[in-house]
Tab-separated table of C-alpha atoms in Angstrom:
chain	number	residue	atom	x	y	z
A	901	UNK	CA	-39.155	96.996	-96.248
A	902	UNK	CA	-39.512	95.538	-92.761
A	903	UNK	CA	-36.906	96.849	-90.323
A	904	UNK	CA	-35.539	94.371	-87.828
A	905	UNK	CA	-37.235	94.860	-84.465
A	906	UNK	CA	-36.272	93.368	-81.131
A	907	UNK	CA	-39.058	90.793	-80.840
A	908	UNK	CA	-39.191	87.731	-78.620
A	909	UNK	CA	-41.689	85.099	-79.706
A	910	UNK	CA	-43.057	81.705	-78.764
A	911	UNK	CA	-45.885	79.516	-80.014
A	912	UNK	CA	-47.566	76.298	-78.968
A	913	UNK	CA	-50.507	74.229	-80.214
A	914	UNK	CA	-52.312	71.154	-78.906
A	915	UNK	CA	-55.142	68.931	-80.093
A	916	UNK	CA	-57.003	69.332	-76.792
A	917	UNK	CA	-58.872	66.597	-74.978
A	918	UNK	CA	-61.981	66.163	-77.105
A	919	UNK	CA	-60.691	66.284	-80.702
A	920	UNK	CA	-59.060	63.527	-82.722
A	921	UNK	CA	-56.852	65.832	-84.797
A	922	UNK	CA	-55.645	69.430	-84.800
A	923	UNK	CA	-57.207	71.776	-87.367
A	924	UNK	CA	-55.316	74.842	-86.099
A	925	UNK	CA	-52.321	76.277	-87.953
A	926	UNK	CA	-49.989	79.048	-86.862
A	927	UNK	CA	-46.809	80.963	-87.601
A	928	UNK	CA	-44.474	83.037	-85.434
A	929	UNK	CA	-42.053	84.918	-87.687
A	930	UNK	CA	-40.033	87.540	-85.786
A	931	UNK	CA	-37.867	88.126	-88.870
A	932	UNK	CA	-40.955	89.445	-90.662
A	933	UNK	CA	-42.710	90.814	-87.582
A	934	UNK	CA	-45.619	88.536	-88.512
A	935	UNK	CA	-47.658	86.387	-86.092
A	936	UNK	CA	-50.745	84.388	-87.116
A	937	UNK	CA	-53.266	81.757	-86.044
A	938	UNK	CA	-55.911	80.093	-88.220
A	939	UNK	CA	-58.568	77.711	-86.915
A	940	UNK	CA	-60.160	75.341	-89.417
A	941	UNK	CA	-63.871	75.311	-88.789
A	942	UNK	CA	-65.221	72.216	-87.100
A	943	UNK	CA	-67.878	70.427	-89.071
A	944	UNK	CA	-66.500	71.668	-92.376
A	945	UNK	CA	-64.531	69.557	-94.808
A	946	UNK	CA	-60.752	69.710	-94.493
A	947	UNK	CA	-60.543	72.505	-91.948
A	948	UNK	CA	-56.895	71.709	-91.401
A	949	UNK	CA	-56.215	72.215	-95.120
A	950	UNK	CA	-57.930	75.603	-95.079
A	951	UNK	CA	-56.081	76.810	-91.979
A	952	UNK	CA	-52.718	75.692	-93.364
A	953	UNK	CA	-53.413	77.440	-96.679
A	954	UNK	CA	-54.313	80.665	-94.889
A	955	UNK	CA	-51.016	80.743	-93.021
A	956	UNK	CA	-48.934	79.768	-96.046
A	957	UNK	CA	-50.538	82.259	-98.418
A	958	UNK	CA	-50.242	85.208	-96.036
A	959	UNK	CA	-46.652	84.296	-95.183
A	960	UNK	CA	-45.834	83.987	-98.883
A	961	UNK	CA	-47.025	87.538	-99.484
A	962	UNK	CA	-44.387	88.822	-97.045
A	963	UNK	CA	-41.610	86.476	-98.147
A	964	UNK	CA	-41.448	88.234	-101.511
A	965	UNK	CA	-41.416	91.955	-102.193
A	966	UNK	CA	-44.264	92.312	-104.651
A	967	UNK	CA	-47.302	94.496	-105.106
A	968	UNK	CA	-50.333	92.467	-104.113
A	969	UNK	CA	-52.664	94.504	-106.271
A	970	UNK	CA	-51.740	96.805	-109.111
A	971	UNK	CA	-54.508	99.153	-108.010
A	972	UNK	CA	-52.719	99.955	-104.735
A	973	UNK	CA	-50.573	103.094	-105.264
A	974	UNK	CA	-47.384	101.891	-103.556
A	975	UNK	CA	-45.582	105.030	-104.554
A	976	UNK	CA	-47.927	107.140	-102.442
A	977	UNK	CA	-48.987	107.138	-98.836
A	978	UNK	CA	-46.919	106.442	-95.747
A	979	UNK	CA	-45.114	103.202	-94.951
A	980	UNK	CA	-47.678	102.666	-92.196
A	981	UNK	CA	-50.520	102.867	-94.731
A	982	UNK	CA	-48.784	100.434	-97.051
A	983	UNK	CA	-48.118	97.895	-94.283
A	984	UNK	CA	-51.752	97.897	-93.186
A	985	UNK	CA	-53.006	97.488	-96.728
A	986	UNK	CA	-50.438	94.789	-97.479
A	987	UNK	CA	-51.636	92.718	-94.523
A	988	UNK	CA	-55.298	93.068	-95.473
A	989	UNK	CA	-54.624	92.251	-99.123
A	990	UNK	CA	-52.612	89.166	-98.150
A	991	UNK	CA	-55.578	87.884	-96.132
A	992	UNK	CA	-57.865	88.644	-99.069
A	993	UNK	CA	-55.561	86.615	-101.310
A	994	UNK	CA	-55.710	83.732	-98.826
A	995	UNK	CA	-59.507	83.819	-98.896
A	996	UNK	CA	-59.523	83.650	-102.673
A	997	UNK	CA	-57.006	80.785	-102.734
A	998	UNK	CA	-58.980	78.709	-100.223
A	999	UNK	CA	-62.285	79.347	-101.960
A	1000	UNK	CA	-60.955	78.498	-105.411
A	1001	UNK	CA	-59.302	75.309	-104.129
A	1002	UNK	CA	-62.562	74.235	-102.506
A	1003	UNK	CA	-64.392	74.749	-105.795
A	1004	UNK	CA	-61.868	72.667	-107.754
A	1005	UNK	CA	-61.538	69.710	-105.394
A	1006	UNK	CA	-64.538	67.744	-104.190
A	1007	UNK	CA	-62.656	66.303	-101.212
A	1008	UNK	CA	-62.219	69.760	-99.670
A	1009	UNK	CA	-65.397	71.422	-100.913
A	1010	UNK	CA	-66.776	73.740	-98.250
A	1011	UNK	CA	-63.527	74.084	-96.316
A	1012	UNK	CA	-63.081	77.319	-94.362
A	1013	UNK	CA	-61.053	78.807	-91.536
A	1014	UNK	CA	-60.920	81.698	-89.125
A	1015	UNK	CA	-57.801	83.869	-89.130
A	1016	UNK	CA	-56.062	86.487	-87.028
A	1017	UNK	CA	-52.720	88.086	-87.741
A	1018	UNK	CA	-50.496	90.795	-86.276
A	1019	UNK	CA	-47.788	92.590	-88.256
A	1020	UNK	CA	-45.376	94.458	-85.981
A	1021	UNK	CA	-43.689	97.420	-87.593
A	1022	UNK	CA	-41.764	100.416	-86.300
A	1023	UNK	CA	-43.964	101.803	-83.535
A	1024	UNK	CA	-47.121	100.195	-84.918
A	1025	UNK	CA	-49.058	96.949	-84.823
A	1026	UNK	CA	-51.291	96.089	-87.787
A	1027	UNK	CA	-54.078	93.624	-87.070
A	1028	UNK	CA	-56.382	91.784	-89.469
A	1029	UNK	CA	-58.879	89.088	-88.574
A	1030	UNK	CA	-61.872	87.105	-89.747
A	1031	UNK	CA	-63.949	84.900	-87.437
A	1032	UNK	CA	-63.392	84.302	-83.731
A	1033	UNK	CA	-59.627	83.864	-83.536
A	1034	UNK	CA	-58.496	86.676	-81.261
A	1035	UNK	CA	-55.656	89.143	-80.733
A	1036	UNK	CA	-54.865	90.482	-77.260
A	1037	UNK	CA	-52.304	92.994	-76.004
A	1038	UNK	CA	-50.746	92.858	-72.551
A	1039	UNK	CA	-49.474	96.252	-71.415
A	1040	UNK	CA	-48.720	97.436	-67.899
A	1041	UNK	CA	-50.235	94.305	-66.408
A	1042	UNK	CA	-53.538	94.800	-68.244
A	1043	UNK	CA	-54.836	92.411	-70.909
A	1044	UNK	CA	-56.915	94.045	-73.664
A	1045	UNK	CA	-58.736	92.308	-76.483
A	1046	UNK	CA	-58.046	94.026	-79.812
A	1047	UNK	CA	-60.442	92.041	-82.013
A	1048	UNK	CA	-64.190	91.595	-82.167
A	1049	UNK	CA	-65.530	88.085	-82.722
A	1050	UNK	CA	-67.455	87.575	-85.936
A	1051	UNK	CA	-70.128	85.411	-84.333
A	1052	UNK	CA	-73.898	85.554	-84.277
A	1053	UNK	CA	-73.991	86.706	-80.660
A	1054	UNK	CA	-71.416	89.472	-81.100
A	1055	UNK	CA	-73.106	90.713	-84.281
A	1056	UNK	CA	-76.398	91.019	-82.397
A	1057	UNK	CA	-74.774	92.767	-79.442
A	1058	UNK	CA	-72.931	95.156	-81.780
A	1059	UNK	CA	-76.275	96.233	-83.271
A	1060	UNK	CA	-76.926	98.117	-80.028
A	1061	UNK	CA	-80.666	97.469	-79.811
A	1062	UNK	CA	-80.614	93.692	-80.052
A	1063	UNK	CA	-80.698	92.752	-76.366
A	1064	UNK	CA	-83.726	90.493	-76.776
A	1065	UNK	CA	-82.325	88.862	-79.878
A	1066	UNK	CA	-78.976	88.394	-78.148
A	1067	UNK	CA	-80.612	86.593	-75.259
A	1068	UNK	CA	-82.516	84.387	-77.680
A	1069	UNK	CA	-79.233	83.642	-79.438
A	1070	UNK	CA	-77.801	82.145	-76.246
A	1071	UNK	CA	-78.280	78.661	-77.606
A	1072	UNK	CA	-76.334	76.235	-79.733
A	1073	UNK	CA	-76.012	78.923	-82.421
A	1074	UNK	CA	-74.763	81.767	-80.206
A	1075	UNK	CA	-71.152	81.173	-81.183
A	1076	UNK	CA	-71.872	80.441	-84.847
A	1077	UNK	CA	-69.222	82.038	-87.068
A	1078	UNK	CA	-70.563	84.746	-89.368
A	1079	UNK	CA	-67.360	85.250	-91.407
A	1080	UNK	CA	-64.611	82.849	-92.454
A	1081	UNK	CA	-61.876	82.618	-95.054
A	1082	UNK	CA	-62.920	80.378	-97.931
A	1083	UNK	CA	-66.633	80.482	-97.168
A	1084	UNK	CA	-67.245	82.698	-100.189
A	1085	UNK	CA	-65.476	84.357	-103.067
A	1086	UNK	CA	-65.239	87.569	-101.054
A	1087	UNK	CA	-65.002	88.218	-97.333
A	1088	UNK	CA	-65.084	91.323	-95.154
A	1089	UNK	CA	-61.763	91.574	-93.321
A	1090	UNK	CA	-61.691	93.620	-90.133
A	1091	UNK	CA	-58.482	95.519	-89.432
A	1092	UNK	CA	-57.067	98.058	-87.016
A	1093	UNK	CA	-53.801	99.827	-86.248
A	1094	UNK	CA	-52.386	100.264	-82.748
A	1095	UNK	CA	-49.380	102.222	-81.539
A	1096	UNK	CA	-46.912	99.971	-79.752
A	1097	UNK	CA	-44.675	100.438	-76.718
A	1098	UNK	CA	-41.603	98.538	-75.522
A	1099	UNK	CA	-42.652	95.558	-73.435
A	1100	UNK	CA	-45.996	95.070	-75.180
A	1101	UNK	CA	-46.964	91.405	-75.427
A	1102	UNK	CA	-49.275	90.372	-78.247
A	1103	UNK	CA	-51.225	87.124	-77.945
A	1104	UNK	CA	-52.896	85.565	-80.984
A	1105	UNK	CA	-55.040	82.568	-80.046
A	1106	UNK	CA	-57.803	80.245	-81.183
A	1107	UNK	CA	-61.059	79.864	-79.267
A	1108	UNK	CA	-59.657	76.709	-77.716
A	1109	UNK	CA	-57.829	79.046	-75.331
A	1110	UNK	CA	-60.099	82.012	-74.738
A	1111	UNK	CA	-63.259	79.879	-74.718
A	1112	UNK	CA	-62.558	77.748	-71.624
A	1113	UNK	CA	-60.008	80.009	-69.895
A	1114	UNK	CA	-61.097	83.309	-68.293
A	1115	UNK	CA	-59.168	86.342	-69.482
A	1116	UNK	CA	-58.073	87.068	-65.914
A	1117	UNK	CA	-56.271	83.711	-65.815
A	1118	UNK	CA	-54.593	84.416	-69.167
A	1119	UNK	CA	-53.423	87.798	-67.875
A	1120	UNK	CA	-52.135	86.163	-64.701
A	1121	UNK	CA	-49.976	83.725	-66.675
A	1122	UNK	CA	-48.550	86.441	-68.925
A	1123	UNK	CA	-47.864	88.726	-65.985
A	1124	UNK	CA	-46.185	86.080	-63.855
A	1125	UNK	CA	-43.833	84.464	-66.367
A	1126	UNK	CA	-41.157	86.309	-68.301
A	1127	UNK	CA	-40.249	83.270	-70.424
A	1128	UNK	CA	-42.708	83.337	-73.333
A	1129	UNK	CA	-42.130	79.691	-74.219
A	1130	UNK	CA	-43.000	78.627	-70.691
A	1131	UNK	CA	-46.008	80.958	-70.661
A	1132	UNK	CA	-47.307	79.473	-73.933
A	1133	UNK	CA	-47.030	75.938	-72.529
A	1134	UNK	CA	-48.818	76.983	-69.338
A	1135	UNK	CA	-51.665	78.548	-71.336
A	1136	UNK	CA	-52.122	75.305	-73.290
A	1137	UNK	CA	-52.050	73.281	-70.062
A	1138	UNK	CA	-54.602	75.624	-68.523
A	1139	UNK	CA	-56.962	75.180	-71.462
A	1140	UNK	CA	-56.709	71.401	-71.106
A	1141	UNK	CA	-57.263	71.624	-67.350
A	1142	UNK	CA	-60.496	73.460	-68.169
A	1143	UNK	CA	-61.659	70.486	-70.237
A	1144	UNK	CA	-59.698	70.996	-73.455
A	1145	UNK	CA	-62.928	71.215	-75.495
A	1146	UNK	CA	-61.194	72.218	-78.738
A	1147	UNK	CA	-57.838	72.483	-80.456
A	1148	UNK	CA	-55.871	75.194	-78.661
A	1149	UNK	CA	-53.172	77.408	-80.154
A	1150	UNK	CA	-51.403	80.487	-78.870
A	1151	UNK	CA	-48.720	82.680	-80.407
A	1152	UNK	CA	-46.903	85.222	-78.230
A	1153	UNK	CA	-44.721	88.148	-79.281
A	1154	UNK	CA	-43.056	90.683	-77.007
A	1155	UNK	CA	-41.513	93.928	-78.196
A	1156	UNK	CA	-38.113	94.835	-76.814
A	1157	UNK	CA	-36.566	98.261	-76.529
A	1158	UNK	CA	-34.110	97.984	-79.422
């Protein structure tokens, strides 16, 4: 179902300088073309449990060849359509699993997590995300953000006529998450499909990276260092040099020509 692509990958995560434990989870799975980061929400119970569940559930949906929902007509539509839907449905299943676990167990009641994932297929990248974990693409020396944060500020700015409200939101609640996996029985998952090109680098990262580190610095690291493992370590170091205010995780994947 998933043809082998020439993909180089690297991933790194760190607790940062102001947190006592790491609530981020991640996976870099070149064999599946699947790359993910989940960030357990601070201030919520068992964020690390929620983020780990998100990664494990989505991964499990690609480890086995099964229909995620009987209502999806797998015999129709293109392979591209099916891959996009499969990714979205796997994230939906993760939301349901986290929510139901939080309802059953008092010790994790209220747990939630952000999520962003990229599925690399033949000539296409399928992206699904919830919250403020981001996906970027580096192409031709230019870094482009491919996701929109689900935060109070971004929701107001997206409304188009909310300039005054957006300014008023520049307070402690400006970066408040408006969507998260596990926060409710259902969640709106944002997705998109992008054509890929050889040499594309995809970066999936938590806000512990993009929050303190300007995008120009991120692009500089990715453009200057061919070794993805070294680049991932440098990005983590850079976040910590900028104060390390949160857990920081980055997953990198580069498409080859074969």
